[in-house]
XYZ file of C-alpha atoms in Angstrom:
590
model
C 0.000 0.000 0.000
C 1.186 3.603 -0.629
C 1.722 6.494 1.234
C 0.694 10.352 0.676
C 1.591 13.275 3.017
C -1.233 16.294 3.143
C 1.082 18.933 3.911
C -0.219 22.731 4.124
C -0.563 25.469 6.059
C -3.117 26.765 8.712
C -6.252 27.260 7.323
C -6.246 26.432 3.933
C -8.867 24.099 3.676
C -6.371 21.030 4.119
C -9.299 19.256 5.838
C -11.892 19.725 3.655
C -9.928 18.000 0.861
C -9.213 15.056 3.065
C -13.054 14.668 3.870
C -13.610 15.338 0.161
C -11.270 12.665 -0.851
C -11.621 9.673 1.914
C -15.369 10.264 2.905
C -14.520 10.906 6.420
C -15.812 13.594 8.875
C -12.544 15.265 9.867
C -13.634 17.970 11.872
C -13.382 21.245 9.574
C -13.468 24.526 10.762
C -12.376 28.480 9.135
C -10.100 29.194 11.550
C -5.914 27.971 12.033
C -4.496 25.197 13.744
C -7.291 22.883 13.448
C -5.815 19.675 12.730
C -4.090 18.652 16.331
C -3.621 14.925 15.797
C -2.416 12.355 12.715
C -5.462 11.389 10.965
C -5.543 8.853 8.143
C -7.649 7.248 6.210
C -7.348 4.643 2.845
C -8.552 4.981 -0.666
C -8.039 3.704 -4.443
C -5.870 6.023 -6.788
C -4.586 4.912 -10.441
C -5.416 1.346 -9.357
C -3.640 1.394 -5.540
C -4.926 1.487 -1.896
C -3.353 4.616 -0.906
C -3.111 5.783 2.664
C -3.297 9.451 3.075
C -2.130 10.816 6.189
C -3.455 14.546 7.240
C -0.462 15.949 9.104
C -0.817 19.545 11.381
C -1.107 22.527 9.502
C 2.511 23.980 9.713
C 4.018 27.701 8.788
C 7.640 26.587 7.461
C 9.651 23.068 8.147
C 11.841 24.893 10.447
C 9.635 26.370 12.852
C 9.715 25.639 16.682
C 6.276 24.942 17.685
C 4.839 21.220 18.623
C 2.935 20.691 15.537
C 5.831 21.600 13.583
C 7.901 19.430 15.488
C 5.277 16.715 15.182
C 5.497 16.822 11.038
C 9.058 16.960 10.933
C 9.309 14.047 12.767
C 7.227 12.515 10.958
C 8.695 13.106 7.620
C 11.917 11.987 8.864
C 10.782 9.033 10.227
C 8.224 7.733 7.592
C 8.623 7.147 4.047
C 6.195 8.549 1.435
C 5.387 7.754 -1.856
C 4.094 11.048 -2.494
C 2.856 14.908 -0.660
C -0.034 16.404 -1.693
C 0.552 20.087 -0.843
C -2.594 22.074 -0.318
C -1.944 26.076 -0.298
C -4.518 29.137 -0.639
C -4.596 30.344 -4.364
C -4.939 33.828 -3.237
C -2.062 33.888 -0.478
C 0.402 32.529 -2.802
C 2.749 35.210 -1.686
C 3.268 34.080 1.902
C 1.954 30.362 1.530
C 4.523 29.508 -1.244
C 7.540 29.146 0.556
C 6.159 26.220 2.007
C 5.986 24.739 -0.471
C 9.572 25.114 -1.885
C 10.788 24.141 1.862
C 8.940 20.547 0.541
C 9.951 20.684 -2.942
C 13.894 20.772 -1.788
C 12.893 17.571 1.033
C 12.888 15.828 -1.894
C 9.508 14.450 -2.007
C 7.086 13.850 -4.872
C 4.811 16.096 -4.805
C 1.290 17.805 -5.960
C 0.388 21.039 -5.643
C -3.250 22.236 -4.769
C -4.054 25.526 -4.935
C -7.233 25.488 -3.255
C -10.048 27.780 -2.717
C -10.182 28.713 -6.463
C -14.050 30.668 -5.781
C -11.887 33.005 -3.046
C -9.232 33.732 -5.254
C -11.624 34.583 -8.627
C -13.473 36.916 -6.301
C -10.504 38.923 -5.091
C -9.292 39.090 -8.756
C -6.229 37.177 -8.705
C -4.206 36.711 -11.474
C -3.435 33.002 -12.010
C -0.969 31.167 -14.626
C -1.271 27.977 -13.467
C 0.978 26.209 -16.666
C 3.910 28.806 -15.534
C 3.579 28.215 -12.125
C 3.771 24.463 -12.257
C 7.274 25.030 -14.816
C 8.990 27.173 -12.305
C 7.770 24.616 -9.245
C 8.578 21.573 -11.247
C 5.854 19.889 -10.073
C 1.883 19.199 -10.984
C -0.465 22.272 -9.869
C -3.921 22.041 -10.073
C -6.251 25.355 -9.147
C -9.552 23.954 -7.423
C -12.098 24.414 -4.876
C -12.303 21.755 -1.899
C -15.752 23.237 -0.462
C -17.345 23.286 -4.002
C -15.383 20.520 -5.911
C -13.993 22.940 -8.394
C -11.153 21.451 -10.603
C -11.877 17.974 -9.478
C -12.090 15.520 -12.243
C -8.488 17.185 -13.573
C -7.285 17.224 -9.649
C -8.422 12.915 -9.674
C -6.315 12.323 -12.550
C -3.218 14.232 -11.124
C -4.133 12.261 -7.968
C -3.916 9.211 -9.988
C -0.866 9.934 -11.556
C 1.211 10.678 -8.678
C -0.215 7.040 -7.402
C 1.025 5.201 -10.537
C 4.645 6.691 -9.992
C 6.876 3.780 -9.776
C 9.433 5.578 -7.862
C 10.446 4.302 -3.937
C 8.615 5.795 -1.485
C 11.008 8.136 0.201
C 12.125 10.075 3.492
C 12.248 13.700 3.395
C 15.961 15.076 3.453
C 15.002 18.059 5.891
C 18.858 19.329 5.822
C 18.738 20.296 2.142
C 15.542 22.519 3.029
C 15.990 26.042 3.124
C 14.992 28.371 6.374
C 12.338 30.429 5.834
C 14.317 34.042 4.877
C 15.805 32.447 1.906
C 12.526 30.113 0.925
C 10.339 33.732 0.751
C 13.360 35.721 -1.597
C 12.620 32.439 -3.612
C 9.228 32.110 -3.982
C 8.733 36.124 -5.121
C 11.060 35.321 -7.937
C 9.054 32.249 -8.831
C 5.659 33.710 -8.621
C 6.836 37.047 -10.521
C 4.519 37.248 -13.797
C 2.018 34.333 -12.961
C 0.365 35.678 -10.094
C -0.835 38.656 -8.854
C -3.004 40.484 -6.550
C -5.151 43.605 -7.953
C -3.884 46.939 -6.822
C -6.940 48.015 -5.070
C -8.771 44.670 -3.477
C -12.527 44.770 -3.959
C -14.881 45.870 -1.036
C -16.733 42.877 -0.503
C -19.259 41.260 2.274
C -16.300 40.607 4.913
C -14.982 44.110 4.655
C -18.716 45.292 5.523
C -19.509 43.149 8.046
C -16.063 43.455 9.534
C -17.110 47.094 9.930
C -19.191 46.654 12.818
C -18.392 43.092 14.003
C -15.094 43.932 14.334
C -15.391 47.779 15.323
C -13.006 48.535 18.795
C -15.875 49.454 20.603
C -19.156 47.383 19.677
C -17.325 43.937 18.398
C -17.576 42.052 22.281
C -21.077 43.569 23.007
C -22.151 42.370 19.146
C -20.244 38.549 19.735
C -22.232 38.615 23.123
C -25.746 39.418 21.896
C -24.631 36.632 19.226
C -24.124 34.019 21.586
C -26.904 35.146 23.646
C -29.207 34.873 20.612
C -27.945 30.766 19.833
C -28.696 29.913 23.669
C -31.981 31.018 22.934
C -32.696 29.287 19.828
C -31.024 26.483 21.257
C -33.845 26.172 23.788
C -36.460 26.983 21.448
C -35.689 24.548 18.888
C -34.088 22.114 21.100
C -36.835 21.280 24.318
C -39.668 20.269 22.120
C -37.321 17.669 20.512
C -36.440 16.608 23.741
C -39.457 16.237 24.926
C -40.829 13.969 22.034
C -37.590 11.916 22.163
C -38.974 11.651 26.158
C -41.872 10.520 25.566
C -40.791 7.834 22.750
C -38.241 6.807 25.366
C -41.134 5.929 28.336
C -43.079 4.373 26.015
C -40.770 1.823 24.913
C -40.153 1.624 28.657
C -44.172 0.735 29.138
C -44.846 -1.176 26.246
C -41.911 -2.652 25.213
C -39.420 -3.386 28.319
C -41.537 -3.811 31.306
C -43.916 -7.004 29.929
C -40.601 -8.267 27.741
C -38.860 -8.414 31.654
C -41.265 -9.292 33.922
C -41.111 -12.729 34.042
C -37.467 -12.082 35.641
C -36.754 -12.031 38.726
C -37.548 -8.506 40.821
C -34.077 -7.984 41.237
C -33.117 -8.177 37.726
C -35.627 -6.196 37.062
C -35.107 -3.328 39.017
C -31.015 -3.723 37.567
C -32.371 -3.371 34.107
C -35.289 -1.002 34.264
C -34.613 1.490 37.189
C -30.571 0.827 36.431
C -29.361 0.797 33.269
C -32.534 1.847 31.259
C -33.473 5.118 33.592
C -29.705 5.965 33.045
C -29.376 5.617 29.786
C -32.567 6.832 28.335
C -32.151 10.144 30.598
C -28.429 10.563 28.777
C -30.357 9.804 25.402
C -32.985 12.491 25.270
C -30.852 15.593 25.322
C -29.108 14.123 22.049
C -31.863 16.187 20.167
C -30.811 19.587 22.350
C -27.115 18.997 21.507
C -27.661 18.813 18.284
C -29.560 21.502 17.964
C -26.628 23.536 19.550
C -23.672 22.120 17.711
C -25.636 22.986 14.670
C -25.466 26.933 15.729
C -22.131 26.951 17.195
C -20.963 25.092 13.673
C -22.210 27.815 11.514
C -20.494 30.423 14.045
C -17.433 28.706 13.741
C -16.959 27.601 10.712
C -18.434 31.175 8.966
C -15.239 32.741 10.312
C -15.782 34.975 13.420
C -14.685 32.768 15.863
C -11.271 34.062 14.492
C -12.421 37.451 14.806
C -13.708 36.863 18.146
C -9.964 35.935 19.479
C -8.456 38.890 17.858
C -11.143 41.102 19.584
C -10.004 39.474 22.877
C -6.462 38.977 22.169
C -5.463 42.857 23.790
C -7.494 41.699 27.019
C -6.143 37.810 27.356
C -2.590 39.832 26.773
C -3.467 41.128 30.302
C -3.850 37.662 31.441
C -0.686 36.032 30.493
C -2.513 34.305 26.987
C -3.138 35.516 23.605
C -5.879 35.053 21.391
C -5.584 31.208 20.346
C -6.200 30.979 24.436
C -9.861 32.211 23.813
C -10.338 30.024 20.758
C -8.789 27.248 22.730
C -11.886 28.299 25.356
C -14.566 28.028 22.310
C -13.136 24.576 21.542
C -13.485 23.598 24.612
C -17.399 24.119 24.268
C -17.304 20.879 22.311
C -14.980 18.956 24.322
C -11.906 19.851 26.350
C -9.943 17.296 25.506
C -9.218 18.580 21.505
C -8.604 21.889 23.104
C -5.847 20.738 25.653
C -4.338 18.877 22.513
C -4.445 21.879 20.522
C -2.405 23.973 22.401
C 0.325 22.421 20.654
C 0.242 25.831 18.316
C 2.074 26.994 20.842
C 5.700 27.424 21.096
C 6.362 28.565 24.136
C 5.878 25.598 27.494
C 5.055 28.334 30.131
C 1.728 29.852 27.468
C 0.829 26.189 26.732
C 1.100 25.379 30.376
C -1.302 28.335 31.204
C -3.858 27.674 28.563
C -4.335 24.227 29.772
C -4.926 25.273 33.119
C -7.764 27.457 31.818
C -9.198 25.033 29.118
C -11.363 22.606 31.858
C -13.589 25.328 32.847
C -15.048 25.629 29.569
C -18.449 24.103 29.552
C -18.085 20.887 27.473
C -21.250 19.127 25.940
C -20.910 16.539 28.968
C -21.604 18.892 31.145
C -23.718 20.995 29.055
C -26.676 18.267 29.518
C -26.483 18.597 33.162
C -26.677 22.662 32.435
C -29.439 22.727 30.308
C -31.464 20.064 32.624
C -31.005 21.807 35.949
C -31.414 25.687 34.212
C -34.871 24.322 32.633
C -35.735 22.837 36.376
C -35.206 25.588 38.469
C -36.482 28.416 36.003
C -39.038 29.460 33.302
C -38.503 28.870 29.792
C -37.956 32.141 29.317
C -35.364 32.819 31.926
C -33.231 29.217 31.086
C -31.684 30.816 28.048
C -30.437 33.584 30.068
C -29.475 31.429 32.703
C -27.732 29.419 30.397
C -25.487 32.550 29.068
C -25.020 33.291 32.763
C -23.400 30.288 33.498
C -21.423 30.479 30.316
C -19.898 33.575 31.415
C -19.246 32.296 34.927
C -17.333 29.427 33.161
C -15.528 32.747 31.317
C -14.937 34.615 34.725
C -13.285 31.198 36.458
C -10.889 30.828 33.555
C -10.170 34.273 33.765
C -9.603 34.262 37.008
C -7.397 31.164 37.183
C -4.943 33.053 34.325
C -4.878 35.746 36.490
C -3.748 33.687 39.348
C -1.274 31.974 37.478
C 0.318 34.009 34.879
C 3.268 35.012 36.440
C 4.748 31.391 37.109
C 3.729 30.363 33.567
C 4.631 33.573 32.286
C 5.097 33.594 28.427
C 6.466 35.950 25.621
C 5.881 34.580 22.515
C 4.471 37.041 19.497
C 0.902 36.073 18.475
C 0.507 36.061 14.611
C -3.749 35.182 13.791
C -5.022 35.115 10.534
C -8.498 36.771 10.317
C -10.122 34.386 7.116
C -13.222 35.743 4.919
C -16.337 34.947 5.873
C -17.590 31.503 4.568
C -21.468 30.370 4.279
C -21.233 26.860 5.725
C -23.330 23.981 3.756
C -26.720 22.249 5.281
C -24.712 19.153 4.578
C -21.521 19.759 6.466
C -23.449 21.686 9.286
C -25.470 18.189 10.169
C -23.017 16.123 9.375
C -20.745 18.093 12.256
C -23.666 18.353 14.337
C -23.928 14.550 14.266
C -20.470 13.363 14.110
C -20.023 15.516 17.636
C -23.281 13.859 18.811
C -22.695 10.426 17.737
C -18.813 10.828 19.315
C -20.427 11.926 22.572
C -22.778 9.118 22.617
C -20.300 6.731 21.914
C -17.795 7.836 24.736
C -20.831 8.217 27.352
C -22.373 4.771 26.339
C -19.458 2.451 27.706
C -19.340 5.163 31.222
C -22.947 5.427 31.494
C -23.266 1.687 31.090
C -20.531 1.101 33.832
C -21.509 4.074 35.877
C -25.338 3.470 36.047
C -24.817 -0.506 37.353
C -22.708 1.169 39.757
C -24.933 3.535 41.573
C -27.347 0.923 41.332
C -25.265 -1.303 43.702
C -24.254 1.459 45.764
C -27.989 2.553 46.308
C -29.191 -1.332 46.449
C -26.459 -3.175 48.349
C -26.935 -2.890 52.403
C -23.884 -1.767 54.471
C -25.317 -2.785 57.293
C -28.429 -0.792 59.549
C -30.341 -0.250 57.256
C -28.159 1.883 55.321
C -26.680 1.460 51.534
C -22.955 1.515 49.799
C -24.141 4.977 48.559
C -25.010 5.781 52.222
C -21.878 5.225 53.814
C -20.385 6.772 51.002
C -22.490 9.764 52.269
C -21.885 9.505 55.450
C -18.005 9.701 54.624
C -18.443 12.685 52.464
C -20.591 14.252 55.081
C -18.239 17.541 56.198
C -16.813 18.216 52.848
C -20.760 18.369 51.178
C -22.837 19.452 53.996
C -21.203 23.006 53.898
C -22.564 23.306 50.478
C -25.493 22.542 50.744
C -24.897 18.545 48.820
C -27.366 15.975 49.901
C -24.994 12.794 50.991
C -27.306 10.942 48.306
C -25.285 12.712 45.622
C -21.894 11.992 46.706
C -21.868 8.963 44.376
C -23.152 10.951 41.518
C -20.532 13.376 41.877
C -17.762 10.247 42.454
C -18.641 8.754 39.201
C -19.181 12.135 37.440
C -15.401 12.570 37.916
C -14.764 9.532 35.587
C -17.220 11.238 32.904
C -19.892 14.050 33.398
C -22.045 12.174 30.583
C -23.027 9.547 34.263
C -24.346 12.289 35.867
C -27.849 12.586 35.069
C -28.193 8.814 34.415
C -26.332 8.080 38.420
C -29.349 10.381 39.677
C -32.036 9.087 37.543
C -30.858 5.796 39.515
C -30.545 7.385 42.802
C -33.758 8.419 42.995
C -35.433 5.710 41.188
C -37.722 7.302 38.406
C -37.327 8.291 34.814
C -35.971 11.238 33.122
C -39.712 12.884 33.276
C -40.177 12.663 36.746
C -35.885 13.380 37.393
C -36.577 16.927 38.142
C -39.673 16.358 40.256
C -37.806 13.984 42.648
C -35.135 16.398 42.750
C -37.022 19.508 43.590
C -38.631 17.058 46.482
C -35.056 16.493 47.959
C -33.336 19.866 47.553
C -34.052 23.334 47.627
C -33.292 25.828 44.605
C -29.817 26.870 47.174
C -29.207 23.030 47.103
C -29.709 22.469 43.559
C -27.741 25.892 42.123
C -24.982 24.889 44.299
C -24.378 21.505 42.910
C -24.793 22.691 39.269
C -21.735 25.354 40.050
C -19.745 22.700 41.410
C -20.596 20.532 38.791
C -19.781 23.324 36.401
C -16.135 23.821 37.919
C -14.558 20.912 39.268
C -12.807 18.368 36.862
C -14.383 17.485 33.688
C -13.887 14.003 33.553
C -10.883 11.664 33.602
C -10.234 11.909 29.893
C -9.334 15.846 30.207
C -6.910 14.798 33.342
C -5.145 12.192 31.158
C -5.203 14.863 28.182
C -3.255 17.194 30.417
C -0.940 15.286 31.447
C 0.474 13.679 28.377
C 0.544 16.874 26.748
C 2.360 18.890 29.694
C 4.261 15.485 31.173
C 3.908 16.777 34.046
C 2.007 14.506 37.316
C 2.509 17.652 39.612
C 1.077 19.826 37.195
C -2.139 17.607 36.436
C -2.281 16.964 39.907
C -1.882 21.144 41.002
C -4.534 21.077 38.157
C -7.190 19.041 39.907
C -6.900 20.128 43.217
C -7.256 23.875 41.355
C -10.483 22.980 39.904
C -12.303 21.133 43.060
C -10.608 23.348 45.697
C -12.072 26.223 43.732
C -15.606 24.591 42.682
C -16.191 23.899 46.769
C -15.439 27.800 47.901
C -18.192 28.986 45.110
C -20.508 26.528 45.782
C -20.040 27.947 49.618
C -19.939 31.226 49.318
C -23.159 30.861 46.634
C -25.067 28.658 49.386
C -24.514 30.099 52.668
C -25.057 33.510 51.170
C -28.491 32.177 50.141
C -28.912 30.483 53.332
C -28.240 34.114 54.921
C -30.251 36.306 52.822
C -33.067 34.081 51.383
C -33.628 31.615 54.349
């Protein structure tokens, strides 16, 4: 089987040719440093299985970041048959020497000057014969998104598969730095491409006007987001509702006669275990989806990248730059991508401090548990709002923590962001994101919840002796750490297990309390007061995100007193808000 390289730089739409071409769902988004991790994937070119390898989006080959270390190791160590070299037709001028950096490695390569629709719309001159003379290699002009310049793309694709030459290692010491690779490449490109004098005033320039004015740009991204919480409620709870009610049914007409000749026990394992857990997980699929649909078309438009820049002056303040606040929006998704993408990063002591931020952001784990307890405690028309409150607080702890820290992971490296045009996302790749990040959270939670749920069932069904439980004593134990904040001891074990993964949570209390996700909230509200319950959704909110984020961190900063300073961060600080938030209600609302 042969091997390609996708080499290119941040941004170009590297990704979306790799979907295009292997059918995969690599996650695709208009803003740089995407790509965090190897991803590869097989298919037939010219007659061979070829294995095409997406490698980080890198600046030059002799750059000092991670991901730049990460492809040059990896192009030392591997041999390739051929690179496929994706660069942005209308940044030749900067993207080029990148390019010639590969060319002189030595491998075979294909050039693919993508986003051919941007560059005809800026008015770029293009001789794409010339170009390919002076590269001395195949370039093809096409458009990933649309599939512009495909069927002439395939055969060059094709081609470079029927080569009968070795596969080879890149020779990295014959590559130039990157002074002498851009006096190169403005020779090269001289008289076959160009950039008009005078760029025309398109939609991004006009929008940019206000979105990205000094004064109005946060208040505008914050009405933004304010405006997809709401519609994320709006669209979302009737959804969830009718997936509810297709859930209980199955439950009463399906389940309950199929087990009852069983035994009692195995019934109540099955039915009030791993059924009331699961199927409470299961119906806020609809409301996630809903949301990753929105936040998809925020990011992938473009103004996510705008959004860092108009925070980068005020995360200067914090020790962090703007990539830290995209890092943050990542995180909405999952924190575990987010940790790994700090890799951008040059400098340890910025990467260092970025991680230590990234576990407040409010992942879709514990987004479920959000949206449930904001829709419990308030109106419809408040939850949105409460929603964006607790997004903020999420905001204000990270901030806080950077604060804290910045001095001993104090960093200095220059922060270069490029600001992309504004791109109208497809229906197509909008669901298709909105269900690959569904289905992946499904599939992590199924094999926790599964675990988790029989779990709390045997600590709330197995005696420990006078007439008490496992998840009693466990209570009991965990008495004088919760009691201060105002944590029933039945929801020490939910809070146990929702430190392997926050995804358990809901399910370990549908189980605790013994009744399905419609009647969760009512057994809840029974149990604790609106103190009780808003203090164990902020300590839910801040304390560790699950076990996966704490093994993240610590293979990316290799570090166990770091991950462990990290932890004990997190919970030390979730416990003295969830205090100071309950005893202050106790005090003035009693």
């Amino acid at each position: 089987m042969k091997r390609f390289a996708l080499i290119g730089l941040p941004n170009t739409g590297k990704s979306t040719l790799f979907n295009r071409l292997t059918g995969m769902s690599q996650r695709v988004g208009n803003w740089p440093g995407l790509t965090i991790e190897l991803s590869s994937a097989r298919l037939l070119l010219g007659g061979h299985m070829v294995e095409l390898v997406d490698l980080p989006g890198v600046n030059d080959l002799t750059g000092y970041s991670d991901d730049e270390a990460v492809v040059r190791d990896v192009l030392l160590a591997s041999a390739f048959d051929g690179a496929v070299l994706v660069l942005n037709a209308s940044q030749l001028d900067r993207q080029l020497p990148l390019a010639l950096q590969v060319l002189a490695s030595g491998l075979n390569c294909l050039v693919v000057l993508n986003m051919a629709d941007e560059a005809k719309a800026l008015g770029v001159s293009l001789d794409v014969e010339r170009l390919s003379e002076r590269l001395g290699a195949p370039v093809f002009l096409a458009s990933a998104r649309h599939m512009q310049g495909w069927p002439p793309l395939m055969a060059g694709l094709n081609r470079l598969a029927n080569d009968g030459g070795p596969a080879t290692r890149a020779r990295l010491d014959a590559v130039p730095d990157t002074r002498e690779a851009m006096a190169e490449a403005k020779r090269r490109l001289a008289g076959c491409w160009a950039l008009p004098p005078v760029l025309p005033a398109g939609l991004t320039e006009k929008m940019d006007h206000w979105l990205m004015h000094p004064w109005l740009g946060l208040p505008l991204f914050f009405a933004l987001m304010a405006l997809l919480f709401n519609l994320t409620y709006q669209i979302g709870t009737p959804l969830q509702e009718l997936a509810g009610a297709g859930l209980d049914w199955i439950k009463e007409q399906a389940l309950t006669p199929l087990l009852a000749p069983l035994p009692e026990i195995v019934q109540s394992l099955a039915l009030d275990g791993i059924w009331q857990g699961v199927s409470t997980v299961l119906t806020f699929a609809p409301i996630l989806l809903v949301f990753f649909v929105l936040m998809a078309m925020v990011e992938d438009s473009g103004y996510l990248a705008r959004a860092a820049y108009l925070t980068d002056a005020f995360m200067a303040r914090l020790g962090l730059d703007g990539r830290g606040f995209v890092m943050q929006l990542m995180g909405f998704g999952c924190n575990v991508p987010a940790i790994m993408g700090t890799r951008v990063m040059r400098e340890r002591k910025q990467r260092l401090l970025t991680m230590l931020v990234i576990p407040f952001s409010l992942c879709s784990a514990r987004l479920q548990v959000v949206v449930f307890f904001a829709g419990l405690l308030f109106t419809p028309t408040q939850a949105p709002w409460v929603l964006m409150g607790l997004y903020l607080m999420s905001f204000a702890v990270a901030v806080f923590t950077a604060w804290v820290f910045k001095r001993r992971y104090a960093g200095g490296e220059a922060f270069l962001l490029e600001v992309p045009p504004y791109r109208l996302p497809g229906l197509s790749h909008l669901l298709s994101r909105a269900v690959g990040e569904v289905r992946a959270f499904l599939q992590l939670a199924s094999s926790f919840i599964l675990l988790g749920v029989v779990l709390v069932w045997l600590l709330t069904h197995v005696p420990a002796g006078e007439g008490k439980t496992l998840a009693d004593a466990l209570g009991s134990l965990l008495a004088p750490v919760l009691d201060p904040i105002g944590i029933r001891h039945e929801l020490a074990a939910a809070l146990l297990f929702g430190f392997i993964a926050k995804e358990i949570l809901l399910g370990s209390l549908a189980v605790i309390y013994g009744v399905p996700e419609a009647g969760l909230g009512a057994a809840l509200l029974q149990h604790l007061d609106w103190r009780s319950a808003m203090s164990f959704l902020i300590f839910t909110l801040i304390y560790v995100p699950c076990l996966s984020t704490v093994a993240a961190m610590y293979r990316e900063s290799r570090s166990k007193a770091y991950t462990a300073m990290s932890v004990a961060w997190s919970v030390g600080l979730a416990w003295l808000l969830s205090f100071a938030f309950y005893q202050a209600g106790v005090q003035l609302w009693p």
